[in-house]
CSV table of C-alpha atoms in Angstrom, one decimal:
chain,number,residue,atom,x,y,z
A,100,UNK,CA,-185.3,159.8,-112.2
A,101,UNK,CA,-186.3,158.2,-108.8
A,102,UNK,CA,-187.3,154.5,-108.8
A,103,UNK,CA,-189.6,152.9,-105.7
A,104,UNK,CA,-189.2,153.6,-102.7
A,105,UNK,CA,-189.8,152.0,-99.6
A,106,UNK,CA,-189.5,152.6,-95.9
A,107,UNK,CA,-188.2,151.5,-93.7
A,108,UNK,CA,-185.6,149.8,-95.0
A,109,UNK,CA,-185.4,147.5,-92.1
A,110,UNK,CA,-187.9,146.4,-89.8
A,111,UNK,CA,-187.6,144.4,-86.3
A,112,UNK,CA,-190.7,143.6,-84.5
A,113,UNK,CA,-191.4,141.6,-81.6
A,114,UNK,CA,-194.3,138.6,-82.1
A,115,UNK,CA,-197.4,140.3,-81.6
A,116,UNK,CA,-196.8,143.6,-82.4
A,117,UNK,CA,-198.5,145.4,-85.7
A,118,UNK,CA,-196.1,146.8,-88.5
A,119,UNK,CA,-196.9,148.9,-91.3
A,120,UNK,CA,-194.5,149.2,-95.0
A,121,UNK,CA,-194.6,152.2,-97.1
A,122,UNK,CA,-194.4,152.1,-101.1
A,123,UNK,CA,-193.9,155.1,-103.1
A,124,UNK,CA,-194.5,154.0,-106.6
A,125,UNK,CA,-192.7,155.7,-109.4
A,126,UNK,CA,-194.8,159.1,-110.0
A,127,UNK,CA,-197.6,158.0,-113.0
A,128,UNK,CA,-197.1,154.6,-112.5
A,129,UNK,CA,-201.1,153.0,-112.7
A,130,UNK,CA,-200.2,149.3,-111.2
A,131,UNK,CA,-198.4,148.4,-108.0
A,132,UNK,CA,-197.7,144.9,-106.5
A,133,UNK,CA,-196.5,143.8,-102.9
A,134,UNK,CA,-194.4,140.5,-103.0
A,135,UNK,CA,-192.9,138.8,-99.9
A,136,UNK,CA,-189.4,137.0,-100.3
A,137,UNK,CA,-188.1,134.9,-98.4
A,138,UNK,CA,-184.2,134.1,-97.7
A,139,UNK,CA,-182.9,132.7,-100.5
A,140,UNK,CA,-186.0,132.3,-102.8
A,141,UNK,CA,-187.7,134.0,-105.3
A,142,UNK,CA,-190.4,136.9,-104.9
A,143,UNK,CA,-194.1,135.9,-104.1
A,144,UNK,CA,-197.1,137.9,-105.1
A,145,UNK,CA,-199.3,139.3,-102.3
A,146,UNK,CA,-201.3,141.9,-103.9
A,147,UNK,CA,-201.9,143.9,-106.7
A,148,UNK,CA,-203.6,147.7,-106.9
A,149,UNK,CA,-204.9,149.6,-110.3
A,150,UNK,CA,-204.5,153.2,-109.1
A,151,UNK,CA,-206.7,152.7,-105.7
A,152,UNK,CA,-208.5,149.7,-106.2
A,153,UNK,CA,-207.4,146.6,-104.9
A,154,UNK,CA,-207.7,144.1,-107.6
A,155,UNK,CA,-206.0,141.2,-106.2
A,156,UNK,CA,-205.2,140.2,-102.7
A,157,UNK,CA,-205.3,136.4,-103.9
A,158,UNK,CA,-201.4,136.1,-102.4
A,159,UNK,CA,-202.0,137.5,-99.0
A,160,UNK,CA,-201.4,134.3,-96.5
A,161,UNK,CA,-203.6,135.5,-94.0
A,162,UNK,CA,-206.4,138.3,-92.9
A,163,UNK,CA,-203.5,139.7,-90.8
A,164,UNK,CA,-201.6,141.2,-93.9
A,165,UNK,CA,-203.6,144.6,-94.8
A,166,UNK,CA,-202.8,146.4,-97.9
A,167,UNK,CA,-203.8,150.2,-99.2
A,168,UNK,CA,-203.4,152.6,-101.7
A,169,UNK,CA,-206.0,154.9,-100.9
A,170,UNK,CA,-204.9,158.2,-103.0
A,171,UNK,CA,-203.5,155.8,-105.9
A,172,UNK,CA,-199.9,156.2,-105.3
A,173,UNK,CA,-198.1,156.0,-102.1
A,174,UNK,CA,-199.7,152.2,-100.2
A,175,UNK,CA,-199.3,151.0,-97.4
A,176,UNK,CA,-199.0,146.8,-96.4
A,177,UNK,CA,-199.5,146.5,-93.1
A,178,UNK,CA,-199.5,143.2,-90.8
A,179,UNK,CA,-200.9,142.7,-87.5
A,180,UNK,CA,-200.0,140.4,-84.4
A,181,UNK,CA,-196.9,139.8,-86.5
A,182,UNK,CA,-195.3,136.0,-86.4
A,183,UNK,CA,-192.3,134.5,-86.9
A,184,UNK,CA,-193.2,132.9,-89.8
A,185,UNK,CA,-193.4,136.9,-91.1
A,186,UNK,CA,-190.2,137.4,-91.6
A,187,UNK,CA,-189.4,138.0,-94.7
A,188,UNK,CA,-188.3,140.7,-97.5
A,189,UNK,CA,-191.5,143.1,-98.4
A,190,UNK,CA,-191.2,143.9,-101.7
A,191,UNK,CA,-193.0,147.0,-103.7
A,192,UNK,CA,-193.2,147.2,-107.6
A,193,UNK,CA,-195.0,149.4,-109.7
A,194,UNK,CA,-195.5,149.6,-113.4
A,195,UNK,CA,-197.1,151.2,-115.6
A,196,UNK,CA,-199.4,150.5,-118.9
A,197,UNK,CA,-198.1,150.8,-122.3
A,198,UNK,CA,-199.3,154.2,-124.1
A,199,UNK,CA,-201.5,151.7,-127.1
A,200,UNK,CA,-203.6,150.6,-124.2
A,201,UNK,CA,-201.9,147.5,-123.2
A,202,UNK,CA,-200.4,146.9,-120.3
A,203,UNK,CA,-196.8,146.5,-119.6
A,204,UNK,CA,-195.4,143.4,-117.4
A,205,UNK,CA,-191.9,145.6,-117.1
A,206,UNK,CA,-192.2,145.8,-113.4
A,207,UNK,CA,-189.7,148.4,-111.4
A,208,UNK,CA,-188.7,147.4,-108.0
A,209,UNK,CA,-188.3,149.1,-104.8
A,210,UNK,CA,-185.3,147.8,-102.5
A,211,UNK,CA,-187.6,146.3,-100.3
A,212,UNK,CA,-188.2,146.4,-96.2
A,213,UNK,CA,-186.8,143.6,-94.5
A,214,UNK,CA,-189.0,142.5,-91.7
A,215,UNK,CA,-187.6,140.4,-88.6
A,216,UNK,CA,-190.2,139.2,-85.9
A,217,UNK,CA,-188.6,138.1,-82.9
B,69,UNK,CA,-200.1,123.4,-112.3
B,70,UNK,CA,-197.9,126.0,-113.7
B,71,UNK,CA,-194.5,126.7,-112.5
B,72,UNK,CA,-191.3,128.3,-113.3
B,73,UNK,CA,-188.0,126.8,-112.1
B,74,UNK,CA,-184.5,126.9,-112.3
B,75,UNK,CA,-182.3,124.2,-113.1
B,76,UNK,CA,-179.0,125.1,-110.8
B,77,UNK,CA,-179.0,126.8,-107.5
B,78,UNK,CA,-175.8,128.1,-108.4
B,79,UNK,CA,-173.2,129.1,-111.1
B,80,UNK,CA,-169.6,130.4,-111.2
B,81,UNK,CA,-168.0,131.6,-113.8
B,82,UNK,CA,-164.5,133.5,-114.6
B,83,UNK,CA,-164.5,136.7,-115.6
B,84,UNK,CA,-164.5,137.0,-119.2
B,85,UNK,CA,-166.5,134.1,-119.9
B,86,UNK,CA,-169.8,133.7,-120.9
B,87,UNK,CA,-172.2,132.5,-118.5
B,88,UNK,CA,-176.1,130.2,-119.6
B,89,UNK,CA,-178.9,130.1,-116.9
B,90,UNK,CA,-181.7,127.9,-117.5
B,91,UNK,CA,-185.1,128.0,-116.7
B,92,UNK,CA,-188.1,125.6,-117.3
B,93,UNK,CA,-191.8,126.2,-117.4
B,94,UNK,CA,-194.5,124.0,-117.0
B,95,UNK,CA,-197.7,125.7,-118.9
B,96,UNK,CA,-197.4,125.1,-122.4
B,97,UNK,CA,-199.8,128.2,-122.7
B,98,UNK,CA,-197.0,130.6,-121.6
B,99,UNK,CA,-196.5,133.2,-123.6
B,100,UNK,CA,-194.5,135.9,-122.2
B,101,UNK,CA,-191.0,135.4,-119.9
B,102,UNK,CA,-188.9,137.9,-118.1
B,103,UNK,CA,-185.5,138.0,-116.5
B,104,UNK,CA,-184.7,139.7,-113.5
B,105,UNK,CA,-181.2,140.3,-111.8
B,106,UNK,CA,-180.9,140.9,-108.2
B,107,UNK,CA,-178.0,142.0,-106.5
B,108,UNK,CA,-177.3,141.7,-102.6
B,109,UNK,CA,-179.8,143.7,-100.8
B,110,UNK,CA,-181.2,145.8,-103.8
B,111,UNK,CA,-184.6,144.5,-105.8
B,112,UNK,CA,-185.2,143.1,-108.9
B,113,UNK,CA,-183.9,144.6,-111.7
B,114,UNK,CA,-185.3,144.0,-115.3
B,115,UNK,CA,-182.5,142.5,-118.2
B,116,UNK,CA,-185.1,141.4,-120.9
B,117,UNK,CA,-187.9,139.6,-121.7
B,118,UNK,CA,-189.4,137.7,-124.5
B,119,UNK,CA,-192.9,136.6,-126.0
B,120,UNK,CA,-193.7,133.2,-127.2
B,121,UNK,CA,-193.7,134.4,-130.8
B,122,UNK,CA,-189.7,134.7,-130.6
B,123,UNK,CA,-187.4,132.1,-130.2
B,124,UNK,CA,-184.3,134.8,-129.8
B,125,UNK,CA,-184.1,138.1,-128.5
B,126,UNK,CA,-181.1,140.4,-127.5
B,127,UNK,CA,-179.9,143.3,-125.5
B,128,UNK,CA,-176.6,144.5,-124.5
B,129,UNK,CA,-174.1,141.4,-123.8
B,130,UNK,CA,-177.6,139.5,-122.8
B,131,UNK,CA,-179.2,137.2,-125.2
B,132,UNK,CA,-182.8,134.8,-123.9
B,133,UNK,CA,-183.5,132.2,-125.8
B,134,UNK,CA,-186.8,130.6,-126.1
B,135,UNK,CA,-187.3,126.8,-126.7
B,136,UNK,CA,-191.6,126.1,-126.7
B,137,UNK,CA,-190.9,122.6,-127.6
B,138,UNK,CA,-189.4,121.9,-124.7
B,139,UNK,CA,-190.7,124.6,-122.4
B,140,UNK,CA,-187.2,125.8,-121.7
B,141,UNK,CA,-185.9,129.0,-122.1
B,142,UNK,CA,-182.5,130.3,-121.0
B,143,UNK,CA,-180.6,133.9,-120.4
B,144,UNK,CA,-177.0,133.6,-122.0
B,145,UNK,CA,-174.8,136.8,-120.6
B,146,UNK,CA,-171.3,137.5,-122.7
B,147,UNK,CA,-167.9,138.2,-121.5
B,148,UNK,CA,-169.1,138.0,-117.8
B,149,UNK,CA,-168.2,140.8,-115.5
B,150,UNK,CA,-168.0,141.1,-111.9
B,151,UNK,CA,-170.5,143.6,-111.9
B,152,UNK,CA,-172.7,140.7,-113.0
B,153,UNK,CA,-172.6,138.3,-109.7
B,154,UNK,CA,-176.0,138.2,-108.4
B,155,UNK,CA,-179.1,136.0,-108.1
B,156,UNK,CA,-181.2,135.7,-111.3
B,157,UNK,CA,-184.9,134.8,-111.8
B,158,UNK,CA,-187.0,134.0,-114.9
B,159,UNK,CA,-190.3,134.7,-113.9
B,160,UNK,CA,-194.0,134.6,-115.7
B,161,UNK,CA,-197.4,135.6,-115.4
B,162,UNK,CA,-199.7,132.8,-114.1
B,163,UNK,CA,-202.5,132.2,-116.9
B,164,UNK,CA,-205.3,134.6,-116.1
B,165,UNK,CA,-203.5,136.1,-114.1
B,166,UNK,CA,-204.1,140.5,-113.0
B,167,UNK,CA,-200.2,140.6,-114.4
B,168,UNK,CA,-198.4,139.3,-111.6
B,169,UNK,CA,-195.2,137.6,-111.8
B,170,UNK,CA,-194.5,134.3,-110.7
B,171,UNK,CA,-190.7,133.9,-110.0
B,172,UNK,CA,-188.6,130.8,-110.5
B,173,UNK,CA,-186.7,130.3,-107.2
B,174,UNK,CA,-183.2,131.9,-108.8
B,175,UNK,CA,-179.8,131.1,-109.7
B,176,UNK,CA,-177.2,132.7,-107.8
B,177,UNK,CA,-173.8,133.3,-110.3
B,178,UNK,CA,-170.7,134.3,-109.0
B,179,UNK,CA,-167.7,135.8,-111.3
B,180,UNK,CA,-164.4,134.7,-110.2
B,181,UNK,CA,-161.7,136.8,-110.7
């Protein structure tokens, strides 16, 4: 079946300039999470929706990162006056919760949007 | 505070062998621990996970073991393929967290032929 996906799949912006990500969650899925990864380390939360409502934005760095999932499936992150410091690998996951009621911590990962500000 | 890290930056194994990947946490309240494998360009991709009421748990050619005395757990993979080079990362959910993962920094392995 189809995974996440997200677009574009690469991303060059010049400083200053306003970029938007798309996530499309796999269809169903209830929870979806932006991380940014940097070269060679290990995902970092940004933000976390349930269906449309934004839950946690506790790992955004700055009020220039935007994120929304308006309709509850595909969202959006979208940065403004983009720095340097920006560049990064975007990466969407969604999951979804367990059918007793619990949630699930499996998270499925899109291939992510690499970002380059010049 | 809590953390998740990896011990080695880096592994190579050959082919055929059996490779070990450590990870250590700092919260002794953790209770819950997932692997991840990601290859060259591609995201995450689940291998297994484990909850602090299991000390073992195994899937196919990958086996996580779970030391809470020490806060160390580790992701042992059998007869190592080439297929399985890539960066891997124990991560977490912070305590009280909205299920976020926190991710270890990773360990890249290399198979050598």
């Amino acid at each position: 079946g189809a995974g996440v996906s997200q677009s574009p799949r690469y991303k060059v912006a010049k400083r200053g300039q306003d970029v938007a990500l798309r996530c499309d969650p796999i269809s169903g899925h209830v929870s979806l999470f932006w991380y940014q990864q940097a070269l060679g380390q290990g995902p970092e939360f940004l933000t976390y929706f349930q269906n449309e409502a934004q839950l946690d934005k506790s790992g955004l760095p700055s009020d220039r990162f935007f994120a929304e999932r308006p309709e509850g499936s595909v969202s959006t992150l979208k940065i403004q006056r983009t720095q340097q410091e920006d560049s990064a690998v975007y990466l969407c996951a969604s999951s979804q919760s367990t059918k007793t009621g619990g949630w699930s911590y499996e998270q499925y990962f899109g291939p992510g949007t690499r970002l380059t500000v010049t | 505070g809590e953390s998740v890290g990896l011990h080695l930056p880096t592994l190579s194994v050959q082919e055929g062998d059996n490779s070990i990947i450590n990870c250590a946490y700092s919260n002794s309240a953790s209770d819950y621990f997932i692997w991840y494998k990601q290859e060259s360009g591609k995201g995450p991709q689940f291998i297994i996970d484990i909850r602090s009421n299991m000390d073992k748990r195994q899937g196919q050619r990958v086996t996580v073991l779970l030391n809470k005395t020490v806060k160390h757990l580790s992701l042992q993979i059998a007869a190592t393929q080439p297929g399985d080079s890539a960066v891997y990362f124990c991560a977490e959910p912070p305590w009280g967290s909205a299920r976020q993962l926190t991710f270890g920094s990773g360990t890249q392995l290399t198979v050598l032929p």
